[in-house]
Amino acid sequence: MTERLEGEAGLTRAVALLRAGELVAIPTETVYGLAADARNGEAVAAIFEAKGRPRFNPLISHLASLEAAAEVGVIEGAALELAQTFWPGPLTLVVPLRADSGLSSLVTAGLDTVALRVPALPLAHALLTALDGPLAAPSANPSGKISPSTAGHVAESLAGRIAAVLDGGPAEVGVESTIVDCSGPSPRLLRPGGLPVEALEAALGAPLNHEAPTNDTAPNAPGQLSSHYAPGKPVLLNVTKPAKDALFLAFGPGYPHASANLSLAGDLREAAANLFAMLHALDTQPGSAIAVAPVPHHGLGLAINDRLTRAAAPR
Ligand code: TXA
Ligand code: MG
């Protein structure tokens, strides 16, 4: 059952649950987030499972301070300017990921950039300070439903699917954070949100680029990612007998000669946690292609197959 947590004791309990790899809905000034330890791949996979998200889009990592954020991503130039002006607050910055960030590659969906945010709500700040580590957290609603601004909203929609809800009262802002991509040559607005664009432009002393990136391969719904990690090698799906010169990414028992196995036990949560890291690793090994064994089409298998299908699409 989902615990309702409040006050000092609730905070301590939330930290313990998150450290143990459990999911906890947490308050922020924008909306409630469905949080997991961003360094724990299986915990992050459980976020997608609980939300019923049919695809893996990268998640925002929440940190206690600019200093803590700078250990995960490279915050320089315009990103540093914006972080110093608006953090803590309803602004998310996409910046280059540090190689030693320690984040699960499921958080960034295998990308080499990361979305970072330092929330302003004192309870969120206290939680992140006590935890002393990054929390991955999308909005705490089932896929396709509106974002929750109270603990009650979260409990209504996710009760029984998550360990706990930490009650921090109604979210003041009520809409998600504004996202600015600072990983390119000039800052670009990815998602309008709680921090007005005019405030950002005033701080930058220049208009923000609003245009969608030109390398779009898929329709780009608001708040959806436009570029995707894809291996350099061809990817072949539903393979049970791979060609000799191909690398073989297996799922489940019965593949003793696989190059790697998403989950020997056939566990979809473990497979989701391994997906991007294993694709990356195989992509650097000698071989003509990456052949992938069949992955079942239920639960997290839907998101895994969605991502594999895109990786296999002709480019
Ligand atoms: O207010 C908020 O931002 C809430 C609270 C809980 O903090 N969080 C939230 O997270 O809205 P989520 O996961 O629903 O939104 C993440 C957005 C997605 O649109 C995703 O595509 C984008 O951030 N994103 C994450 N990492 C990215 C990256 N490396 N490059 C581009 N976009 C990224
Ligand atoms: Mg959302």
Tab-separated table of C-alpha atoms and ligand atoms in Angstrom:
chain	number	residue	atom	x	y	z
A	1	MET	CA	0.000	0.000	0.000
A	2	THR	CA	1.055	3.550	-0.618
A	3	GLU	CA	2.149	5.386	2.550
A	4	ARG	CA	1.072	9.014	3.137
A	5	LEU	CA	4.093	10.846	4.589
A	6	GLU	CA	4.160	14.195	6.382
A	7	GLY	CA	6.449	16.333	8.493
A	8	GLU	CA	9.908	15.548	9.818
A	9	ALA	CA	9.237	11.819	10.289
A	10	GLY	CA	7.778	11.647	6.781
A	11	LEU	CA	10.898	13.213	5.335
A	12	THR	CA	13.149	10.687	7.078
A	13	ARG	CA	10.954	7.824	5.847
A	14	ALA	CA	10.976	9.191	2.265
A	15	VAL	CA	14.780	9.314	2.261
A	16	ALA	CA	14.991	5.723	3.531
A	17	LEU	CA	12.545	4.473	0.881
A	18	LEU	CA	14.374	6.298	-1.939
A	19	ARG	CA	17.735	4.937	-0.777
A	20	ALA	CA	16.207	1.447	-0.859
A	21	GLY	CA	15.260	1.913	-4.535
A	22	GLU	CA	11.551	2.554	-3.934
A	23	LEU	CA	9.348	5.119	-5.713
A	24	VAL	CA	8.162	8.142	-3.727
A	25	ALA	CA	5.996	10.973	-5.052
A	26	ILE	CA	7.543	14.234	-3.887
A	27	PRO	CA	6.276	17.803	-3.775
A	28	THR	CA	7.987	20.562	-5.744
A	29	GLU	CA	6.852	24.138	-6.407
A	30	THR	CA	5.774	23.206	-9.980
A	31	VAL	CA	3.990	19.837	-9.738
A	32	TYR	CA	4.448	16.627	-7.743
A	33	GLY	CA	7.196	14.410	-9.129
A	34	LEU	CA	7.414	10.615	-9.168
A	35	ALA	CA	10.913	10.215	-7.775
A	36	ALA	CA	13.537	7.472	-7.768
A	37	ASP	CA	17.275	7.399	-7.072
A	38	ALA	CA	18.705	8.494	-10.445
A	39	ARG	CA	21.743	6.234	-9.959
A	40	ASN	CA	19.625	3.095	-9.576
A	41	GLY	CA	18.596	1.779	-13.020
A	42	GLU	CA	15.932	-0.615	-11.764
A	43	ALA	CA	14.377	2.086	-9.601
A	44	VAL	CA	14.270	4.406	-12.630
A	45	ALA	CA	12.742	1.611	-14.745
A	46	ALA	CA	10.038	1.277	-12.095
A	47	ILE	CA	9.040	4.934	-12.738
A	48	PHE	CA	8.113	4.066	-16.325
A	49	GLU	CA	6.310	0.949	-15.115
A	50	ALA	CA	4.261	2.865	-12.525
A	51	LYS	CA	3.341	5.630	-14.998
A	52	GLY	CA	2.518	3.124	-17.724
A	53	ARG	CA	4.646	5.164	-20.111
A	54	PRO	CA	4.860	3.376	-23.453
A	55	ARG	CA	8.230	4.925	-24.244
A	56	PHE	CA	11.453	5.924	-22.545
A	57	ASN	CA	11.862	9.666	-22.747
A	58	PRO	CA	14.673	11.177	-20.701
A	59	LEU	CA	13.784	12.398	-17.210
A	60	ILE	CA	14.708	15.496	-15.233
A	61	SER	CA	17.283	14.983	-12.464
A	62	HIS	CA	16.600	17.027	-9.337
A	63	LEU	CA	19.415	18.273	-7.116
A	64	ALA	CA	19.810	20.228	-3.893
A	65	SER	CA	22.108	22.932	-5.277
A	66	LEU	CA	23.990	24.307	-8.255
A	67	GLU	CA	27.162	22.706	-6.845
A	68	ALA	CA	25.485	19.286	-6.738
A	69	ALA	CA	24.089	19.801	-10.257
A	70	ALA	CA	27.553	20.696	-11.553
A	71	GLU	CA	28.763	17.238	-10.498
A	72	VAL	CA	26.257	15.649	-12.888
A	73	GLY	CA	26.337	18.053	-15.850
A	74	VAL	CA	28.696	20.657	-17.309
A	75	ILE	CA	27.198	24.025	-16.340
A	76	GLU	CA	29.001	26.849	-18.130
A	77	GLY	CA	28.279	30.003	-20.125
A	78	ALA	CA	24.571	30.732	-20.588
A	79	ALA	CA	23.636	27.688	-18.466
A	80	LEU	CA	25.650	29.039	-15.536
A	81	GLU	CA	24.146	32.489	-16.019
A	82	LEU	CA	20.603	31.086	-15.950
A	83	ALA	CA	21.324	28.708	-13.060
A	84	GLN	CA	22.750	31.515	-10.934
A	85	THR	CA	19.768	33.742	-11.700
A	86	PHE	CA	16.862	31.289	-11.436
A	87	TRP	CA	17.908	28.347	-9.239
A	88	PRO	CA	16.356	27.225	-7.028
A	89	GLY	CA	13.184	27.558	-9.108
A	90	PRO	CA	10.962	26.305	-11.929
A	91	LEU	CA	13.717	26.127	-14.563
A	92	THR	CA	15.250	22.974	-16.057
A	93	LEU	CA	18.525	23.206	-17.974
A	94	VAL	CA	19.692	20.635	-20.525
A	95	VAL	CA	23.497	20.496	-20.454
A	96	PRO	CA	26.265	18.042	-21.428
A	97	LEU	CA	26.342	14.974	-19.163
A	98	ARG	CA	29.535	14.346	-17.197
A	99	ALA	CA	31.143	10.979	-17.952
A	100	ASP	CA	31.443	10.252	-14.229
A	101	SER	CA	27.928	11.458	-13.332
A	102	GLY	CA	26.934	8.068	-11.913
A	103	LEU	CA	23.435	8.454	-13.402
A	104	SER	CA	21.651	5.422	-14.811
A	105	SER	CA	21.650	5.723	-18.620
A	106	LEU	CA	17.871	5.204	-18.476
A	107	VAL	CA	17.548	8.687	-16.916
A	108	THR	CA	19.047	10.318	-20.012
A	109	ALA	CA	17.639	7.674	-22.415
A	110	GLY	CA	21.204	7.056	-23.527
A	111	LEU	CA	21.820	10.694	-24.559
A	112	ASP	CA	25.010	12.566	-23.731
A	113	THR	CA	23.032	15.482	-22.332
A	114	VAL	CA	21.097	15.691	-19.068
A	115	ALA	CA	18.142	17.768	-17.830
A	116	LEU	CA	18.860	19.310	-14.397
A	117	ARG	CA	16.710	21.235	-11.966
A	118	VAL	CA	17.110	22.605	-8.446
A	119	PRO	CA	13.602	22.904	-6.967
A	120	ALA	CA	12.748	25.824	-4.683
A	121	LEU	CA	10.160	24.207	-2.400
A	122	PRO	CA	11.822	23.981	1.044
A	123	LEU	CA	10.573	20.419	1.629
A	124	ALA	CA	12.011	19.269	-1.725
A	125	HIS	CA	15.268	21.008	-0.887
A	126	ALA	CA	15.404	19.359	2.545
A	127	LEU	CA	14.751	15.952	0.994
A	128	LEU	CA	17.465	16.359	-1.645
A	129	THR	CA	19.924	17.644	0.942
A	130	ALA	CA	19.271	14.681	3.250
A	131	LEU	CA	19.481	12.235	0.345
A	132	ASP	CA	22.686	13.817	-0.969
A	133	GLY	CA	22.139	12.509	-4.497
A	134	PRO	CA	20.158	13.066	-7.710
A	135	LEU	CA	16.463	12.163	-7.957
A	136	ALA	CA	14.951	11.381	-11.341
A	137	ALA	CA	11.350	12.592	-11.359
A	138	PRO	CA	8.774	13.083	-14.091
A	139	SER	CA	5.391	14.469	-13.091
A	140	ALA	CA	3.610	12.017	-10.782
A	141	ASN	CA	0.654	11.149	-12.994
A	142	PRO	CA	-0.154	8.119	-15.111
A	143	SER	CA	0.832	8.556	-18.764
A	144	GLY	CA	-1.618	10.788	-20.630
A	145	LYS	CA	-3.202	12.264	-17.484
A	146	ILE	CA	-2.767	15.814	-16.171
A	147	SER	CA	0.053	16.683	-13.816
A	148	PRO	CA	-0.743	16.508	-10.094
A	149	SER	CA	-0.562	19.609	-7.910
A	150	THR	CA	-1.604	17.999	-4.622
A	151	ALA	CA	-0.693	14.822	-2.719
A	152	GLY	CA	-4.352	13.848	-3.042
A	153	HIS	CA	-4.160	13.921	-6.866
A	154	VAL	CA	-1.149	11.636	-6.724
A	155	ALA	CA	-2.787	9.225	-4.304
A	156	GLU	CA	-5.927	9.036	-6.479
A	157	SER	CA	-4.033	8.043	-9.578
A	158	LEU	CA	-0.994	6.105	-8.349
A	159	ALA	CA	-2.073	4.527	-5.039
A	160	GLY	CA	-0.831	0.974	-4.780
A	161	ARG	CA	1.720	1.498	-7.575
A	162	ILE	CA	4.259	3.495	-5.551
A	163	ALA	CA	5.706	3.152	-2.053
A	164	ALA	CA	4.733	6.564	-0.703
A	165	VAL	CA	3.562	10.130	-1.263
A	166	LEU	CA	5.296	12.919	0.639
A	167	ASP	CA	2.720	15.647	1.290
A	168	GLY	CA	4.088	19.154	0.851
A	169	GLY	CA	0.747	20.910	0.364
A	170	PRO	CA	-0.586	22.236	-2.943
A	171	ALA	CA	2.046	23.046	-5.592
A	172	GLU	CA	2.296	26.814	-5.918
A	173	VAL	CA	3.198	27.093	-9.610
A	174	GLY	CA	0.926	24.302	-10.824
A	175	VAL	CA	2.590	23.778	-14.207
A	176	GLU	CA	5.866	22.036	-15.046
A	177	SER	CA	9.221	23.786	-15.151
A	178	THR	CA	10.388	25.720	-18.202
A	179	ILE	CA	13.057	23.718	-20.070
A	180	VAL	CA	15.975	25.421	-21.821
A	181	ASP	CA	18.497	23.454	-23.838
A	182	CYS	CA	21.965	24.897	-23.216
A	183	SER	CA	23.875	22.022	-24.823
A	184	GLY	CA	24.058	23.659	-28.264
A	185	PRO	CA	25.600	26.861	-29.632
A	186	SER	CA	22.815	29.062	-28.215
A	187	PRO	CA	20.097	28.483	-25.569
A	188	ARG	CA	16.847	27.092	-26.950
A	189	LEU	CA	13.401	26.843	-25.362
A	190	LEU	CA	12.301	23.177	-25.272
A	191	ARG	CA	9.181	23.526	-23.122
A	192	PRO	CA	7.389	26.627	-21.863
A	193	GLY	CA	6.524	26.311	-18.173
A	194	GLY	CA	6.490	27.935	-14.777
A	195	LEU	CA	9.278	30.431	-15.453
A	196	PRO	CA	8.181	33.050	-18.004
A	197	VAL	CA	10.202	33.249	-21.205
A	198	GLU	CA	10.394	37.043	-20.774
A	199	ALA	CA	12.323	36.559	-17.518
A	200	LEU	CA	14.775	34.240	-19.258
A	201	GLU	CA	15.262	36.651	-22.145
A	202	ALA	CA	15.803	39.548	-19.748
A	203	ALA	CA	18.508	37.560	-17.941
A	204	LEU	CA	20.184	36.518	-21.201
A	205	GLY	CA	19.833	39.968	-22.726
A	206	ALA	CA	18.788	38.287	-25.971
A	207	PRO	CA	15.746	36.559	-27.456
A	208	LEU	CA	15.506	32.803	-26.870
A	209	ASN	CA	15.525	30.472	-29.835
A	210	HIS	CA	12.070	28.811	-29.917
A	211	GLU	CA	12.533	26.764	-33.039
A	212	ALA	CA	12.343	23.012	-32.990
A	213	PRO	CA	15.675	21.393	-33.821
A	214	THR	CA	16.127	20.567	-37.499
A	215	ASN	CA	17.175	16.952	-36.933
A	216	ASP	CA	13.659	15.891	-35.960
A	217	THR	CA	12.852	12.379	-37.070
A	218	ALA	CA	9.518	12.033	-35.274
A	219	PRO	CA	6.585	14.357	-34.630
A	220	ASN	CA	7.455	16.387	-31.584
A	221	ALA	CA	4.573	16.721	-29.141
A	222	PRO	CA	5.016	19.376	-26.445
A	223	GLY	CA	7.371	18.138	-23.794
A	224	GLN	CA	8.607	15.312	-25.938
A	225	LEU	CA	12.152	14.704	-26.932
A	226	SER	CA	13.119	15.518	-30.491
A	227	SER	CA	16.403	13.688	-30.826
A	228	HIS	CA	17.125	10.133	-29.793
A	229	TYR	CA	20.132	8.092	-28.993
A	230	ALA	CA	20.696	5.581	-31.794
A	231	PRO	CA	23.615	3.183	-32.127
A	232	GLY	CA	25.984	3.697	-35.060
A	233	LYS	CA	25.714	0.042	-36.108
A	234	PRO	CA	22.619	-1.385	-37.786
A	235	VAL	CA	20.188	-2.892	-35.274
A	236	LEU	CA	18.240	-6.063	-36.153
A	237	LEU	CA	15.183	-7.088	-34.141
A	238	ASN	CA	13.606	-10.396	-33.049
A	239	VAL	CA	16.723	-12.391	-33.855
A	240	THR	CA	17.156	-15.850	-32.352
A	241	LYS	CA	20.060	-17.053	-34.532
A	242	PRO	CA	22.407	-14.122	-35.134
A	243	ALA	CA	24.851	-13.983	-38.062
A	244	LYS	CA	28.412	-14.916	-37.135
A	245	ASP	CA	29.830	-11.412	-37.465
A	246	ALA	CA	26.964	-9.729	-35.572
A	247	LEU	CA	26.913	-8.841	-31.890
A	248	PHE	CA	24.022	-10.495	-30.087
A	249	LEU	CA	21.985	-8.786	-27.382
A	250	ALA	CA	19.899	-11.480	-25.708
A	251	PHE	CA	16.905	-11.418	-23.367
A	252	GLY	CA	16.249	-14.330	-21.032
A	253	PRO	CA	17.900	-17.723	-20.565
A	254	GLY	CA	18.921	-20.022	-23.397
A	255	TYR	CA	21.501	-17.821	-25.129
A	256	PRO	CA	24.882	-18.991	-23.789
A	257	HIS	CA	26.822	-17.303	-26.617
A	258	ALA	CA	25.248	-13.851	-26.391
A	259	SER	CA	27.523	-10.777	-26.416
A	260	ALA	CA	25.358	-9.335	-23.632
A	261	ASN	CA	22.041	-10.216	-21.980
A	262	LEU	CA	19.431	-7.585	-21.060
A	263	SER	CA	18.199	-9.919	-18.327
A	264	LEU	CA	19.227	-13.526	-17.943
A	265	ALA	CA	16.195	-14.058	-15.704
A	266	GLY	CA	13.848	-12.523	-18.307
A	267	ASP	CA	12.989	-9.628	-15.974
A	268	LEU	CA	11.714	-6.575	-17.892
A	269	ARG	CA	12.659	-4.083	-15.187
A	270	GLU	CA	16.246	-5.324	-15.210
A	271	ALA	CA	16.214	-5.259	-19.029
A	272	ALA	CA	15.008	-1.642	-19.087
A	273	ALA	CA	17.741	-0.657	-16.647
A	274	ASN	CA	20.377	-2.302	-18.883
A	275	LEU	CA	19.055	-1.261	-22.292
A	276	PHE	CA	20.951	1.942	-23.095
A	277	ALA	CA	24.193	0.991	-21.369
A	278	MET	CA	24.329	-2.333	-23.250
A	279	LEU	CA	23.523	-0.750	-26.631
A	280	HIS	CA	26.302	1.783	-26.015
A	281	ALA	CA	28.772	-0.922	-24.982
A	282	LEU	CA	28.005	-3.171	-27.971
A	283	ASP	CA	28.225	-0.231	-30.331
A	284	THR	CA	31.905	0.191	-29.402
A	285	GLN	CA	32.756	-3.497	-30.013
A	286	PRO	CA	33.791	-4.987	-33.362
A	287	GLY	CA	30.829	-6.489	-35.229
A	288	SER	CA	28.736	-5.842	-38.349
A	289	ALA	CA	25.453	-5.221	-36.529
A	290	ILE	CA	23.646	-5.496	-33.200
A	291	ALA	CA	21.131	-8.346	-33.337
A	292	VAL	CA	18.547	-8.275	-30.558
A	293	ALA	CA	16.536	-11.225	-29.264
A	294	PRO	CA	12.735	-10.963	-28.996
A	295	VAL	CA	11.501	-8.988	-25.977
A	296	PRO	CA	7.897	-9.584	-24.846
A	297	HIS	CA	5.332	-6.897	-25.662
A	298	HIS	CA	3.852	-6.305	-22.223
A	299	GLY	CA	4.608	-4.044	-19.253
A	300	LEU	CA	7.991	-2.351	-19.672
A	301	GLY	CA	8.495	-4.530	-22.763
A	302	LEU	CA	6.366	-2.016	-24.709
A	303	ALA	CA	8.789	0.831	-24.006
A	304	ILE	CA	11.802	-1.424	-24.624
A	305	ASN	CA	10.395	-2.516	-28.002
A	306	ASP	CA	9.484	1.079	-28.874
A	307	ARG	CA	13.072	2.143	-28.334
A	308	LEU	CA	14.553	-0.865	-30.132
A	309	THR	CA	12.250	-0.280	-33.115
A	310	ARG	CA	13.475	3.300	-33.394
A	311	ALA	CA	17.085	2.191	-33.072
A	312	ALA	CA	16.450	-0.287	-35.914
A	313	ALA	CA	14.668	2.212	-38.181
A	314	PRO	CA	16.558	3.086	-41.379
A	315	ARG	CA	18.544	6.316	-41.064
B	1	TXA	O1	8.294	20.755	-13.181
B	1	TXA	C1	8.837	19.786	-13.685
B	1	TXA	O2	9.701	19.893	-14.552
B	1	TXA	C2	8.404	18.400	-13.182
B	1	TXA	C3	8.745	18.351	-11.702
B	1	TXA	C4	8.438	17.016	-11.089
B	1	TXA	O3	10.102	18.687	-11.506
B	1	TXA	N1	9.082	17.354	-13.906
B	1	TXA	C5	8.796	17.029	-15.196
B	1	TXA	O4	9.537	15.975	-15.692
B	1	TXA	O5	7.976	17.610	-15.872
B	1	TXA	P1	9.186	15.171	-17.023
B	1	TXA	O6	10.037	13.939	-16.959
B	1	TXA	O7	7.707	14.974	-17.160
B	1	TXA	O8	9.687	16.093	-18.160
B	1	TXA	C6	10.958	15.885	-18.669
B	1	TXA	C7	11.091	16.633	-19.960
B	1	TXA	C8	10.653	15.779	-21.124
B	1	TXA	O9	9.893	16.563	-22.004
B	1	TXA	C9	11.952	15.386	-21.771
B	1	TXA	O10	11.823	15.165	-23.127
B	1	TXA	C10	12.857	16.564	-21.427
B	1	TXA	O11	12.452	16.938	-20.156
B	1	TXA	N2	14.261	16.164	-21.353
B	1	TXA	C11	14.861	15.464	-20.368
B	1	TXA	N3	16.156	15.245	-20.641
B	1	TXA	C12	16.398	15.821	-21.834
B	1	TXA	C13	17.555	15.934	-22.660
B	1	TXA	N4	18.709	15.392	-22.332
B	1	TXA	N5	17.416	16.604	-23.813
B	1	TXA	C14	16.235	17.152	-24.154
B	1	TXA	N6	15.108	17.070	-23.418
B	1	TXA	C15	15.187	16.425	-22.283
B	2	MG	MG	4.686	15.039	-17.396
